[in-house]
Amino acid sequence: MSRLALPHWAGTLAVKAAVFITVMCCALAAMLGVLVHVSVTNQTVGQARDLALSRLTDATRAYEAGDTLLGGAGVDPPGLPDALRSLAAEGDRGTMVSEHRGHPTMWAAGPADRNRALAVEVDYSQQSRTIAALDRSILWSSGLAIGATLLVGAFAVTRVTRRLHATAQVARRISGGDLDARVDDARAQDPTRPQDEVAAVAAALDSMAASLQGKLLSEQRFTADVAHELRTPLTGLHAAAELLPPGRPTELVRDRVAALRTLTEDLLEISRLDTGRERLELDAEELGALASRVVRASGTDTEVVVVRDARVETDRRRLERVLGNLVANAHKHGRGRVSLTVDGPVVTVRDEGDGFPDYLVEHGPQRFRTEGGAKGHGLGLTIAVGQAEVLGARLEFANAVGGGAVARLTLRGG
């Protein structure tokens, strides 16, 4: 059995509010209907009872005077309810409504001679029709009132749920990296309008996003400025290191200068990726051949396996950068055999080491964070993820069941 499909803005709050409004309307309508029905019925029955007792009094006088009884009065008339007949035989007077000759009748009875009952009947049809018409009116008016209240309540609730849904969407966009996303709630922007809780949440979310964006932009500018400022002294330091005489100390200096230059270039690349202004230079590329070139350029002993070659539209330089970083990371932090597998538009790099740290598998690489005594700055995989996003590809990290880290790049169209 398929469930009823609700609009995307209709959630638990909207359903609960609709049910609550419906139940409360039904309860209120039932209570008012019962009160009106009881009040009108008591009044109508009371009037009919007074009329019947008044006629019974007149009939009793005529009976005691020996006069002829008027129409509707008689001694032990046929159709008199047994309960009322017994009451009159015991010397009391009473009234009762019952069916007589196919229509409602109000009976009034009192004692006569020889344990007989003197009774009067009053046609109760008009009063019965009045009460039935009243009950129908109560049902129709209650139904209309419930429907109108439900529509108005649903309109008011869905306006709130739409605003909450829009706020939740913006929050998801911000968590996904879109720091320009804002709720821009109309109530929050207009101080003259009444401020409700939804507007307060929207304003707080916009303020948080603006603050977060400002801090990240400051961090990006700082990273870019530091990297730019380091390039000039590093260039001079590199030139000076080349002039040093051969020897072990010179090799150490040159090695550290080269590492510092690589770190600076990585920081510059990350700062460019952070700005989100990178542009693609697309061209048709054979993945198998491109993967082989990357492995040869890396100078590592990496096995290339082409299960199914594919021709893709991509930026060759950026794709080589991503695959080169993945291969370098596998050799630097993994152990055993490293393989690069091409299966259509999916490229997988796997090693036989201890696998990726848990935080990296769950949240992705984080710059300047490494675990387990690993060397490095955490920038290689960060750059790989950034370049993959520019390519429109999906880069995923996992740990193989049999051990080892697995990085899987799925290119656009795959």
JSON list of N, CA and C in Angstrom, two decimals, residues 336-391:
[
{"chain": "A", "resi": 336, "resn": "GLY", "atom": "N", "xyz": [53.30, -1.51, 0.43]},
{"chain": "A", "resi": 336, "resn": "GLY", "atom": "CA", "xyz": [53.08, -2.56, -0.53]},
{"chain": "A", "resi": 336, "resn": "GLY", "atom": "C", "xyz": [52.82, -2.03, -1.94]},
{"chain": "A", "resi": 337, "resn": "ARG", "atom": "N", "xyz": [52.12, -2.83, -2.71]},
{"chain": "A", "resi": 337, "resn": "ARG", "atom": "CA", "xyz": [51.86, -2.50, -4.12]},
{"chain": "A", "resi": 337, "resn": "ARG", "atom": "C", "xyz": [50.82, -1.39, -4.23]},
{"chain": "A", "resi": 338, "resn": "VAL", "atom": "N", "xyz": [51.10, -0.44, -5.11]},
{"chain": "A", "resi": 338, "resn": "VAL", "atom": "CA", "xyz": [50.15, 0.64, -5.42]},
{"chain": "A", "resi": 338, "resn": "VAL", "atom": "C", "xyz": [49.65, 0.43, -6.84]},
{"chain": "A", "resi": 339, "resn": "SER", "atom": "N", "xyz": [48.33, 0.45, -7.01]},
{"chain": "A", "resi": 339, "resn": "SER", "atom": "CA", "xyz": [47.75, 0.23, -8.33]},
{"chain": "A", "resi": 339, "resn": "SER", "atom": "C", "xyz": [46.82, 1.37, -8.69]},
{"chain": "A", "resi": 340, "resn": "LEU", "atom": "N", "xyz": [46.81, 1.72, -9.97]},
{"chain": "A", "resi": 340, "resn": "LEU", "atom": "CA", "xyz": [45.89, 2.71, -10.52]},
{"chain": "A", "resi": 340, "resn": "LEU", "atom": "C", "xyz": [45.04, 2.01, -11.56]},
{"chain": "A", "resi": 341, "resn": "THR", "atom": "N", "xyz": [43.73, 1.95, -11.33]},
{"chain": "A", "resi": 341, "resn": "THR", "atom": "CA", "xyz": [42.82, 1.19, -12.20]},
{"chain": "A", "resi": 341, "resn": "THR", "atom": "C", "xyz": [41.86, 2.14, -12.90]},
{"chain": "A", "resi": 342, "resn": "VAL", "atom": "N", "xyz": [41.76, 1.96, -14.23]},
{"chain": "A", "resi": 342, "resn": "VAL", "atom": "CA", "xyz": [40.82, 2.73, -15.04]},
{"chain": "A", "resi": 342, "resn": "VAL", "atom": "C", "xyz": [39.69, 1.80, -15.46]},
{"chain": "A", "resi": 343, "resn": "ASP", "atom": "N", "xyz": [38.47, 2.12, -15.03]},
{"chain": "A", "resi": 343, "resn": "ASP", "atom": "CA", "xyz": [37.29, 1.33, -15.41]},
{"chain": "A", "resi": 343, "resn": "ASP", "atom": "C", "xyz": [36.23, 2.29, -15.91]},
{"chain": "A", "resi": 344, "resn": "GLY", "atom": "N", "xyz": [36.28, 2.58, -17.21]},
{"chain": "A", "resi": 344, "resn": "GLY", "atom": "CA", "xyz": [35.39, 3.59, -17.77]},
{"chain": "A", "resi": 344, "resn": "GLY", "atom": "C", "xyz": [35.77, 4.96, -17.24]},
{"chain": "A", "resi": 345, "resn": "PRO", "atom": "N", "xyz": [34.79, 5.75, -16.80]},
{"chain": "A", "resi": 345, "resn": "PRO", "atom": "CA", "xyz": [35.10, 7.08, -16.27]},
{"chain": "A", "resi": 345, "resn": "PRO", "atom": "C", "xyz": [35.50, 7.07, -14.80]},
{"chain": "A", "resi": 346, "resn": "VAL", "atom": "N", "xyz": [35.73, 5.90, -14.25]},
{"chain": "A", "resi": 346, "resn": "VAL", "atom": "CA", "xyz": [36.10, 5.77, -12.82]},
{"chain": "A", "resi": 346, "resn": "VAL", "atom": "C", "xyz": [37.57, 5.37, -12.72]},
{"chain": "A", "resi": 347, "resn": "VAL", "atom": "N", "xyz": [38.34, 6.15, -11.97]},
{"chain": "A", "resi": 347, "resn": "VAL", "atom": "CA", "xyz": [39.76, 5.88, -11.76]},
{"chain": "A", "resi": 347, "resn": "VAL", "atom": "C", "xyz": [39.96, 5.62, -10.27]},
{"chain": "A", "resi": 348, "resn": "THR", "atom": "N", "xyz": [40.59, 4.49, -9.94]},
{"chain": "A", "resi": 348, "resn": "THR", "atom": "CA", "xyz": [40.79, 4.10, -8.55]},
{"chain": "A", "resi": 348, "resn": "THR", "atom": "C", "xyz": [42.27, 3.94, -8.26]},
{"chain": "A", "resi": 349, "resn": "VAL", "atom": "N", "xyz": [42.72, 4.53, -7.16]},
{"chain": "A", "resi": 349, "resn": "VAL", "atom": "CA", "xyz": [44.10, 4.39, -6.69]},
{"chain": "A", "resi": 349, "resn": "VAL", "atom": "C", "xyz": [44.05, 3.66, -5.35]},
{"chain": "A", "resi": 350, "resn": "ARG", "atom": "N", "xyz": [44.78, 2.54, -5.27]},
{"chain": "A", "resi": 350, "resn": "ARG", "atom": "CA", "xyz": [44.73, 1.74, -4.04]},
{"chain": "A", "resi": 350, "resn": "ARG", "atom": "C", "xyz": [46.14, 1.33, -3.63]},
{"chain": "A", "resi": 351, "resn": "ASP", "atom": "N", "xyz": [46.35, 1.30, -2.30]},
{"chain": "A", "resi": 351, "resn": "ASP", "atom": "CA", "xyz": [47.60, 0.78, -1.77]},
{"chain": "A", "resi": 351, "resn": "ASP", "atom": "C", "xyz": [47.29, -0.36, -0.79]},
{"chain": "A", "resi": 352, "resn": "GLU", "atom": "N", "xyz": [48.30, -0.89, -0.15]},
{"chain": "A", "resi": 352, "resn": "GLU", "atom": "CA", "xyz": [48.11, -2.02, 0.76]},
{"chain": "A", "resi": 352, "resn": "GLU", "atom": "C", "xyz": [48.56, -1.66, 2.18]},
{"chain": "A", "resi": 353, "resn": "GLY", "atom": "N", "xyz": [48.43, -0.39, 2.53]},
{"chain": "A", "resi": 353, "resn": "GLY", "atom": "CA", "xyz": [48.85, 0.06, 3.85]},
{"chain": "A", "resi": 353, "resn": "GLY", "atom": "C", "xyz": [47.74, -0.07, 4.89]},
{"chain": "A", "resi": 354, "resn": "ASP", "atom": "N", "xyz": [47.79, 0.82, 5.89]},
{"chain": "A", "resi": 354, "resn": "ASP", "atom": "CA", "xyz": [46.84, 0.77, 7.00]},
{"chain": "A", "resi": 354, "resn": "ASP", "atom": "C", "xyz": [45.52, 1.45, 6.68]},
{"chain": "A", "resi": 355, "resn": "GLY", "atom": "N", "xyz": [45.42, 2.11, 5.54]},
{"chain": "A", "resi": 355, "resn": "GLY", "atom": "CA", "xyz": [44.17, 2.78, 5.18]},
{"chain": "A", "resi": 355, "resn": "GLY", "atom": "C", "xyz": [44.14, 4.24, 5.63]},
{"chain": "A", "resi": 356, "resn": "PHE", "atom": "N", "xyz": [43.10, 4.93, 5.22]},
{"chain": "A", "resi": 356, "resn": "PHE", "atom": "CA", "xyz": [42.94, 6.33, 5.58]},
{"chain": "A", "resi": 356, "resn": "PHE", "atom": "C", "xyz": [42.47, 6.44, 7.04]},
{"chain": "A", "resi": 357, "resn": "PRO", "atom": "N", "xyz": [42.80, 7.55, 7.70]},
{"chain": "A", "resi": 357, "resn": "PRO", "atom": "CA", "xyz": [42.26, 7.78, 9.06]},
{"chain": "A", "resi": 357, "resn": "PRO", "atom": "C", "xyz": [40.74, 7.89, 9.01]},
{"chain": "A", "resi": 358, "resn": "ASP", "atom": "N", "xyz": [40.10, 7.62, 10.12]},
{"chain": "A", "resi": 358, "resn": "ASP", "atom": "CA", "xyz": [38.63, 7.65, 10.16]},
{"chain": "A", "resi": 358, "resn": "ASP", "atom": "C", "xyz": [38.08, 9.03, 9.83]},
{"chain": "A", "resi": 359, "resn": "TYR", "atom": "N", "xyz": [38.72, 10.09, 10.35]},
{"chain": "A", "resi": 359, "resn": "TYR", "atom": "CA", "xyz": [38.20, 11.43, 10.10]},
{"chain": "A", "resi": 359, "resn": "TYR", "atom": "C", "xyz": [38.23, 11.76, 8.61]},
{"chain": "A", "resi": 360, "resn": "LEU", "atom": "N", "xyz": [39.25, 11.24, 7.89]},
{"chain": "A", "resi": 360, "resn": "LEU", "atom": "CA", "xyz": [39.36, 11.54, 6.47]},
{"chain": "A", "resi": 360, "resn": "LEU", "atom": "C", "xyz": [38.28, 10.82, 5.67]},
{"chain": "A", "resi": 361, "resn": "VAL", "atom": "N", "xyz": [37.97, 9.58, 6.04]},
{"chain": "A", "resi": 361, "resn": "VAL", "atom": "CA", "xyz": [36.92, 8.84, 5.35]},
{"chain": "A", "resi": 361, "resn": "VAL", "atom": "C", "xyz": [35.56, 9.49, 5.58]},
{"chain": "A", "resi": 362, "resn": "GLU", "atom": "N", "xyz": [35.33, 9.98, 6.81]},
{"chain": "A", "resi": 362, "resn": "GLU", "atom": "CA", "xyz": [34.02, 10.53, 7.16]},
{"chain": "A", "resi": 362, "resn": "GLU", "atom": "C", "xyz": [33.84, 11.96, 6.66]},
{"chain": "A", "resi": 363, "resn": "HIS", "atom": "N", "xyz": [34.88, 12.80, 6.79]},
{"chain": "A", "resi": 363, "resn": "HIS", "atom": "CA", "xyz": [34.72, 14.23, 6.51]},
{"chain": "A", "resi": 363, "resn": "HIS", "atom": "C", "xyz": [35.59, 14.74, 5.37]},
{"chain": "A", "resi": 364, "resn": "GLY", "atom": "N", "xyz": [36.46, 13.90, 4.82]},
{"chain": "A", "resi": 364, "resn": "GLY", "atom": "CA", "xyz": [37.34, 14.36, 3.77]},
{"chain": "A", "resi": 364, "resn": "GLY", "atom": "C", "xyz": [38.64, 14.90, 4.33]},
{"chain": "A", "resi": 365, "resn": "PRO", "atom": "N", "xyz": [39.62, 15.15, 3.47]},
{"chain": "A", "resi": 365, "resn": "PRO", "atom": "CA", "xyz": [40.93, 15.64, 3.94]},
{"chain": "A", "resi": 365, "resn": "PRO", "atom": "C", "xyz": [40.83, 17.04, 4.52]},
{"chain": "A", "resi": 366, "resn": "GLN", "atom": "N", "xyz": [41.67, 17.31, 5.49]},
{"chain": "A", "resi": 366, "resn": "GLN", "atom": "CA", "xyz": [41.73, 18.63, 6.13]},
{"chain": "A", "resi": 366, "resn": "GLN", "atom": "C", "xyz": [43.17, 19.11, 6.10]},
{"chain": "A", "resi": 367, "resn": "ARG", "atom": "N", "xyz": [43.33, 20.32, 5.62]},
{"chain": "A", "resi": 367, "resn": "ARG", "atom": "CA", "xyz": [44.69, 20.86, 5.47]},
{"chain": "A", "resi": 367, "resn": "ARG", "atom": "C", "xyz": [45.42, 20.95, 6.80]},
{"chain": "A", "resi": 368, "resn": "PHE", "atom": "N", "xyz": [46.68, 20.62, 6.76]},
{"chain": "A", "resi": 368, "resn": "PHE", "atom": "CA", "xyz": [47.58, 20.66, 7.92]},
{"chain": "A", "resi": 368, "resn": "PHE", "atom": "C", "xyz": [47.12, 19.72, 9.04]},
{"chain": "A", "resi": 369, "resn": "ARG", "atom": "N", "xyz": [46.45, 18.62, 8.66]},
{"chain": "A", "resi": 369, "resn": "ARG", "atom": "CA", "xyz": [46.09, 17.63, 9.67]},
{"chain": "A", "resi": 369, "resn": "ARG", "atom": "C", "xyz": [46.52, 16.25, 9.19]},
{"chain": "A", "resi": 370, "resn": "THR", "atom": "N", "xyz": [47.34, 15.59, 9.99]},
{"chain": "A", "resi": 370, "resn": "THR", "atom": "CA", "xyz": [47.74, 14.21, 9.74]},
{"chain": "A", "resi": 370, "resn": "THR", "atom": "C", "xyz": [47.68, 13.45, 11.05]},
{"chain": "A", "resi": 371, "resn": "GLU", "atom": "N", "xyz": [47.60, 12.13, 10.95]},
{"chain": "A", "resi": 371, "resn": "GLU", "atom": "CA", "xyz": [47.50, 11.30, 12.15]},
{"chain": "A", "resi": 371, "resn": "GLU", "atom": "C", "xyz": [48.42, 10.10, 12.05]},
{"chain": "A", "resi": 372, "resn": "GLY", "atom": "N", "xyz": [48.67, 9.49, 13.18]},
{"chain": "A", "resi": 372, "resn": "GLY", "atom": "CA", "xyz": [49.47, 8.25, 13.21]},
{"chain": "A", "resi": 372, "resn": "GLY", "atom": "C", "xyz": [50.93, 8.46, 12.90]},
{"chain": "A", "resi": 373, "resn": "GLY", "atom": "N", "xyz": [51.44, 9.66, 13.16]},
{"chain": "A", "resi": 373, "resn": "GLY", "atom": "CA", "xyz": [52.86, 9.90, 12.91]},
{"chain": "A", "resi": 373, "resn": "GLY", "atom": "C", "xyz": [53.20, 10.10, 11.46]},
{"chain": "A", "resi": 374, "resn": "ALA", "atom": "N", "xyz": [52.18, 10.27, 10.59]},
{"chain": "A", "resi": 374, "resn": "ALA", "atom": "CA", "xyz": [52.44, 10.45, 9.16]},
{"chain": "A", "resi": 374, "resn": "ALA", "atom": "C", "xyz": [53.08, 11.81, 8.92]},
{"chain": "A", "resi": 375, "resn": "LYS", "atom": "N", "xyz": [53.98, 11.85, 7.96]},
{"chain": "A", "resi": 375, "resn": "LYS", "atom": "CA", "xyz": [54.63, 13.10, 7.61]},
{"chain": "A", "resi": 375, "resn": "LYS", "atom": "C", "xyz": [53.84, 13.78, 6.50]},
{"chain": "A", "resi": 376, "resn": "GLY", "atom": "N", "xyz": [53.90, 15.11, 6.50]},
{"chain": "A", "resi": 376, "resn": "GLY", "atom": "CA", "xyz": [53.22, 15.86, 5.46]},
{"chain": "A", "resi": 376, "resn": "GLY", "atom": "C", "xyz": [52.35, 16.94, 6.08]},
{"chain": "A", "resi": 377, "resn": "HIS", "atom": "N", "xyz": [51.67, 17.70, 5.20]},
{"chain": "A", "resi": 377, "resn": "HIS", "atom": "CA", "xyz": [50.86, 18.83, 5.65]},
{"chain": "A", "resi": 377, "resn": "HIS", "atom": "C", "xyz": [49.38, 18.64, 5.33]},
{"chain": "A", "resi": 378, "resn": "GLY", "atom": "N", "xyz": [49.00, 17.51, 4.75]},
{"chain": "A", "resi": 378, "resn": "GLY", "atom": "CA", "xyz": [47.60, 17.29, 4.42]},
{"chain": "A", "resi": 378, "resn": "GLY", "atom": "C", "xyz": [47.10, 18.13, 3.27]},
{"chain": "A", "resi": 379, "resn": "LEU", "atom": "N", "xyz": [48.02, 18.67, 2.47]},
{"chain": "A", "resi": 379, "resn": "LEU", "atom": "CA", "xyz": [47.61, 19.56, 1.37]},
{"chain": "A", "resi": 379, "resn": "LEU", "atom": "C", "xyz": [47.41, 18.83, 0.06]},
{"chain": "A", "resi": 380, "resn": "GLY", "atom": "N", "xyz": [48.11, 17.71, -0.12]},
{"chain": "A", "resi": 380, "resn": "GLY", "atom": "CA", "xyz": [48.01, 17.01, -1.40]},
{"chain": "A", "resi": 380, "resn": "GLY", "atom": "C", "xyz": [46.60, 16.53, -1.68]},
{"chain": "A", "resi": 381, "resn": "LEU", "atom": "N", "xyz": [45.96, 15.86, -0.71]},
{"chain": "A", "resi": 381, "resn": "LEU", "atom": "CA", "xyz": [44.60, 15.38, -0.92]},
{"chain": "A", "resi": 381, "resn": "LEU", "atom": "C", "xyz": [43.61, 16.54, -0.92]},
{"chain": "A", "resi": 382, "resn": "THR", "atom": "N", "xyz": [43.90, 17.60, -0.15]},
{"chain": "A", "resi": 382, "resn": "THR", "atom": "CA", "xyz": [43.03, 18.77, -0.17]},
{"chain": "A", "resi": 382, "resn": "THR", "atom": "C", "xyz": [43.01, 19.40, -1.56]},
{"chain": "A", "resi": 383, "resn": "ILE", "atom": "N", "xyz": [44.17, 19.50, -2.19]},
{"chain": "A", "resi": 383, "resn": "ILE", "atom": "CA", "xyz": [44.24, 20.02, -3.56]},
{"chain": "A", "resi": 383, "resn": "ILE", "atom": "C", "xyz": [43.53, 19.08, -4.52]},
{"chain": "A", "resi": 384, "resn": "ALA", "atom": "N", "xyz": [43.69, 17.78, -4.33]},
{"chain": "A", "resi": 384, "resn": "ALA", "atom": "CA", "xyz": [43.03, 16.81, -5.21]},
{"chain": "A", "resi": 384, "resn": "ALA", "atom": "C", "xyz": [41.52, 16.98, -5.15]},
{"chain": "A", "resi": 385, "resn": "VAL", "atom": "N", "xyz": [40.98, 17.15, -3.94]},
{"chain": "A", "resi": 385, "resn": "VAL", "atom": "CA", "xyz": [39.53, 17.34, -3.79]},
{"chain": "A", "resi": 385, "resn": "VAL", "atom": "C", "xyz": [39.08, 18.64, -4.46]},
{"chain": "A", "resi": 386, "resn": "GLY", "atom": "N", "xyz": [39.86, 19.72, -4.25]},
{"chain": "A", "resi": 386, "resn": "GLY", "atom": "CA", "xyz": [39.51, 20.99, -4.85]},
{"chain": "A", "resi": 386, "resn": "GLY", "atom": "C", "xyz": [39.54, 20.95, -6.37]},
{"chain": "A", "resi": 387, "resn": "GLN", "atom": "N", "xyz": [40.56, 20.35, -6.95]},
{"chain": "A", "resi": 387, "resn": "GLN", "atom": "CA", "xyz": [40.64, 20.25, -8.40]},
{"chain": "A", "resi": 387, "resn": "GLN", "atom": "C", "xyz": [39.54, 19.34, -8.96]},
{"chain": "A", "resi": 388, "resn": "ALA", "atom": "N", "xyz": [39.19, 18.28, -8.21]},
{"chain": "A", "resi": 388, "resn": "ALA", "atom": "CA", "xyz": [38.11, 17.41, -8.65]},
{"chain": "A", "resi": 388, "resn": "ALA", "atom": "C", "xyz": [36.79, 18.17, -8.69]},
{"chain": "A", "resi": 389, "resn": "GLU", "atom": "N", "xyz": [36.56, 19.04, -7.71]},
{"chain": "A", "resi": 389, "resn": "GLU", "atom": "CA", "xyz": [35.34, 19.85, -7.72]},
{"chain": "A", "resi": 389, "resn": "GLU", "atom": "C", "xyz": [35.31, 20.78, -8.92]},
{"chain": "A", "resi": 390, "resn": "VAL", "atom": "N", "xyz": [36.46, 21.36, -9.26]},
{"chain": "A", "resi": 390, "resn": "VAL", "atom": "CA", "xyz": [36.52, 22.22, -10.45]},
{"chain": "A", "resi": 390, "resn": "VAL", "atom": "C", "xyz": [36.19, 21.42, -11.70]},
{"chain": "A", "resi": 391, "resn": "LEU", "atom": "N", "xyz": [36.66, 20.17, -11.76]},
{"chain": "A", "resi": 391, "resn": "LEU", "atom": "CA", "xyz": [36.38, 19.31, -12.91]},
{"chain": "A", "resi": 391, "resn": "LEU", "atom": "C", "xyz": [34.94, 18.82, -12.94]}
]
